[in-house]
């Protein structure tokens, strides 16, 4: 039962994260919002599985079951609210030309399809993210803040490339490492190379 309660808490936590994200929908990209809102369906499925598992427990008391059912009902209500508001949240996150886009019908999936048709140019998106990595500003002096900024830019664009279907591998890691080594200051590079020597 502890395992099920942990699963229930995890689902609750995920629902809360989705709710928080959609409340701040204006600050997120439509892609990020779409990915998170798709989790609503996944959470509904997990709740159904959780219910089945709770009902399979033989020695659960009626009072315990009532508390669990109320808790699960609350989660289902929250997900239903998110489901009904998905289109609104997506529209709120759109900017520029995307805000003016009309969908075939007034539904979340229809708007997502229209956005993909209108704006999804994989080659151009790929090029944009690769250029963002290549154009990371060269560091002239040792600075934790600048290294953190560089790392953030790198992570963000690698994640975006992954969403476009590009997986990292040994070759891409080696290329990225060489790009970054050319961008960091001499002292940081020296420390990095010393750390490699000491680890080998």
Coordinates of C-alpha atoms in Angstrom, one line a residue:
X1 CA 0.0 0.0 0.0
X2 CA 2.9 2.3 0.7
X3 CA 4.1 1.9 -2.9
X4 CA 0.6 2.9 -4.2
X5 CA 0.5 5.9 -1.8
X6 CA 3.9 7.0 -3.2
X7 CA 2.5 6.6 -6.7
X8 CA -0.5 8.7 -5.8
X9 CA 1.7 11.4 -4.3
X10 CA 3.8 11.4 -7.5
X11 CA 0.8 11.8 -9.7
X12 CA -0.5 14.6 -7.4
X13 CA 2.9 16.3 -7.7
X14 CA 2.9 16.1 -11.5
X15 CA -0.6 17.5 -11.7
X16 CA 0.5 20.4 -9.5
X17 CA 3.5 21.0 -11.8
X18 CA 1.3 21.0 -14.9
X19 CA -1.2 23.4 -13.2
X20 CA 1.7 25.7 -12.2
X21 CA 3.1 25.7 -15.7
X22 CA -0.2 26.4 -17.4
X23 CA -0.9 29.3 -14.9
X24 CA 2.3 30.8 -16.2
X25 CA 1.5 29.9 -19.8
X26 CA 2.3 33.3 -21.1
X27 CA 6.0 32.8 -20.2
X28 CA 6.4 29.4 -21.9
X29 CA 6.8 28.4 -25.5
X30 CA 3.8 26.7 -27.1
X31 CA 6.0 23.6 -27.6
X32 CA 6.8 23.3 -23.9
X33 CA 3.2 23.9 -23.0
X34 CA 2.0 21.3 -25.5
X35 CA 4.4 18.7 -24.1
X36 CA 3.2 19.4 -20.6
X37 CA -0.4 19.4 -21.5
X38 CA -0.1 16.1 -23.3
X39 CA 0.8 14.7 -19.9
X40 CA -2.8 15.3 -18.7
X41 CA -3.8 12.3 -20.7
X42 CA -0.9 10.3 -19.3
X43 CA -1.9 11.2 -15.8
X44 CA -5.5 10.2 -16.4
X45 CA -4.2 6.8 -17.5
X46 CA -2.0 6.5 -14.4
X47 CA -4.9 7.3 -12.2
X48 CA -7.0 4.6 -13.8
X49 CA -4.2 2.1 -13.2
X50 CA -3.8 3.3 -9.6
X51 CA -7.6 2.9 -8.9
X52 CA -7.4 -0.7 -10.2
X53 CA -4.5 -1.4 -8.0
X54 CA -6.2 0.0 -4.9
X55 CA -9.3 -2.0 -5.6
X56 CA -7.2 -5.2 -5.8
X57 CA -6.0 -4.8 -2.2
X58 CA -7.8 -7.4 -0.2
X59 CA -7.3 -6.1 3.4
X60 CA -8.2 -2.4 2.8
X61 CA -10.8 -1.0 5.1
X62 CA -13.9 0.8 3.9
X63 CA -12.8 4.1 5.5
X64 CA -9.4 3.9 3.9
X65 CA -11.0 3.3 0.6
X66 CA -13.3 6.3 1.0
X67 CA -10.3 8.5 1.7
X68 CA -8.4 7.2 -1.3
X69 CA -11.4 7.5 -3.6
X70 CA -11.9 11.1 -2.5
X71 CA -8.3 11.8 -3.1
X72 CA -8.4 10.2 -6.5
X73 CA -11.6 12.1 -7.4
X74 CA -9.9 15.3 -6.5
X75 CA -7.0 14.5 -8.8
X76 CA -9.5 13.6 -11.6
X77 CA -11.3 16.9 -11.1
X78 CA -8.1 18.8 -11.4
X79 CA -7.2 17.0 -14.6
X80 CA -10.6 17.5 -16.0
X81 CA -10.2 21.2 -15.4
X82 CA -6.8 21.2 -17.1
X83 CA -8.3 19.3 -20.0
X84 CA -11.1 21.7 -20.5
X85 CA -8.7 24.7 -20.3
X86 CA -5.9 23.3 -22.6
X87 CA -7.0 25.4 -25.6
X88 CA -7.2 28.6 -23.6
X89 CA -3.7 28.0 -22.1
X90 CA -2.2 27.3 -25.5
X91 CA -3.8 30.4 -27.1
X92 CA -2.5 32.5 -24.2
X93 CA 1.1 31.3 -24.9
X94 CA 1.1 32.3 -28.5
X95 CA 2.8 35.4 -29.7
X96 CA 3.2 37.3 -33.0
X97 CA 1.8 35.7 -36.1
X98 CA 1.0 32.5 -34.2
X99 CA -1.6 34.5 -32.2
X100 CA -3.5 35.3 -35.4
X101 CA -3.6 31.7 -36.6
X102 CA -7.0 30.1 -37.1
X103 CA -7.6 26.4 -36.6
X104 CA -10.1 24.2 -38.5
X105 CA -12.2 23.9 -35.4
X106 CA -11.9 25.4 -31.9
X107 CA -10.0 22.5 -30.3
X108 CA -6.5 22.1 -28.7
X109 CA -5.5 19.4 -31.2
X110 CA -6.7 21.3 -34.2
X111 CA -4.7 24.4 -33.1
X112 CA -1.6 22.3 -32.5
X113 CA -2.0 20.8 -36.0
X114 CA -2.4 24.3 -37.5
X115 CA 0.7 25.5 -35.7
X116 CA 2.8 22.6 -36.9
X117 CA 1.7 23.0 -40.5
X118 CA 2.4 26.8 -40.4
X119 CA 5.5 27.0 -38.3
X120 CA 7.3 23.7 -38.1
X121 CA 10.2 23.9 -40.4
X122 CA 12.6 21.2 -39.1
X123 CA 15.6 22.2 -41.1
X124 CA 15.3 25.8 -40.2
X125 CA 14.7 25.0 -36.5
X126 CA 17.7 22.7 -36.5
X127 CA 19.9 25.3 -38.1
X128 CA 18.7 27.9 -35.6
X129 CA 19.7 25.7 -32.6
X130 CA 23.0 24.6 -34.1
X131 CA 23.9 28.3 -34.8
X132 CA 22.9 29.2 -31.3
X133 CA 25.5 26.7 -30.0
X134 CA 28.2 27.8 -32.6
X135 CA 27.6 31.4 -31.8
X136 CA 28.0 31.1 -28.0
X137 CA 30.2 34.1 -27.0
X138 CA 33.8 33.3 -26.4
X139 CA 34.9 33.8 -22.8
X140 CA 37.9 36.1 -22.3
X141 CA 38.3 35.6 -18.5
X142 CA 37.4 33.1 -15.9
X143 CA 33.8 33.7 -14.7
X144 CA 31.4 31.3 -13.0
X145 CA 28.4 33.3 -14.2
X146 CA 29.6 33.3 -17.9
X147 CA 30.2 29.6 -17.7
X148 CA 26.8 29.0 -16.3
X149 CA 25.2 31.1 -19.0
X150 CA 27.2 29.1 -21.6
X151 CA 26.0 25.9 -20.1
X152 CA 22.4 27.1 -20.0
X153 CA 22.5 28.0 -23.7
X154 CA 24.1 24.7 -24.6
X155 CA 21.6 22.7 -22.6
X156 CA 18.6 24.6 -23.9
X157 CA 19.6 24.1 -27.5
X158 CA 20.6 20.4 -27.1
X159 CA 17.1 19.8 -25.5
X160 CA 15.5 21.6 -28.4
X161 CA 17.5 19.5 -30.9
X162 CA 16.4 16.3 -29.0
X163 CA 12.8 17.4 -29.3
X164 CA 13.4 17.7 -33.1
X165 CA 14.5 14.0 -33.1
X166 CA 18.2 14.4 -32.9
X167 CA 19.9 12.1 -30.3
X168 CA 23.3 12.7 -28.7
X169 CA 26.0 10.2 -29.4
X170 CA 29.7 9.9 -28.9
X171 CA 30.5 11.9 -32.0
X172 CA 28.1 14.7 -31.3
X173 CA 29.5 14.9 -27.7
X174 CA 33.0 15.1 -29.0
X175 CA 32.1 17.9 -31.5
X176 CA 30.3 19.8 -28.8
X177 CA 33.2 19.4 -26.4
X178 CA 35.6 20.8 -29.0
X179 CA 33.3 23.7 -29.8
X180 CA 33.0 24.6 -26.1
X181 CA 36.8 24.2 -25.5
X182 CA 37.3 26.9 -28.1
X183 CA 34.8 29.1 -26.4
X184 CA 36.1 29.0 -22.8
X185 CA 38.9 31.1 -21.5
X186 CA 42.5 29.9 -21.3
X187 CA 42.6 29.3 -17.5
X188 CA 39.3 27.3 -17.5
X189 CA 40.5 25.2 -20.4
X190 CA 43.8 24.6 -18.6
X191 CA 41.9 23.5 -15.5
X192 CA 39.6 21.2 -17.6
X193 CA 42.5 19.6 -19.3
X194 CA 44.3 19.0 -16.0
X195 CA 41.2 17.4 -14.6
X196 CA 41.1 15.0 -17.6
X197 CA 44.8 14.2 -17.1
X198 CA 44.3 13.4 -13.4
X199 CA 41.2 11.3 -14.1
X200 CA 42.9 9.1 -16.8

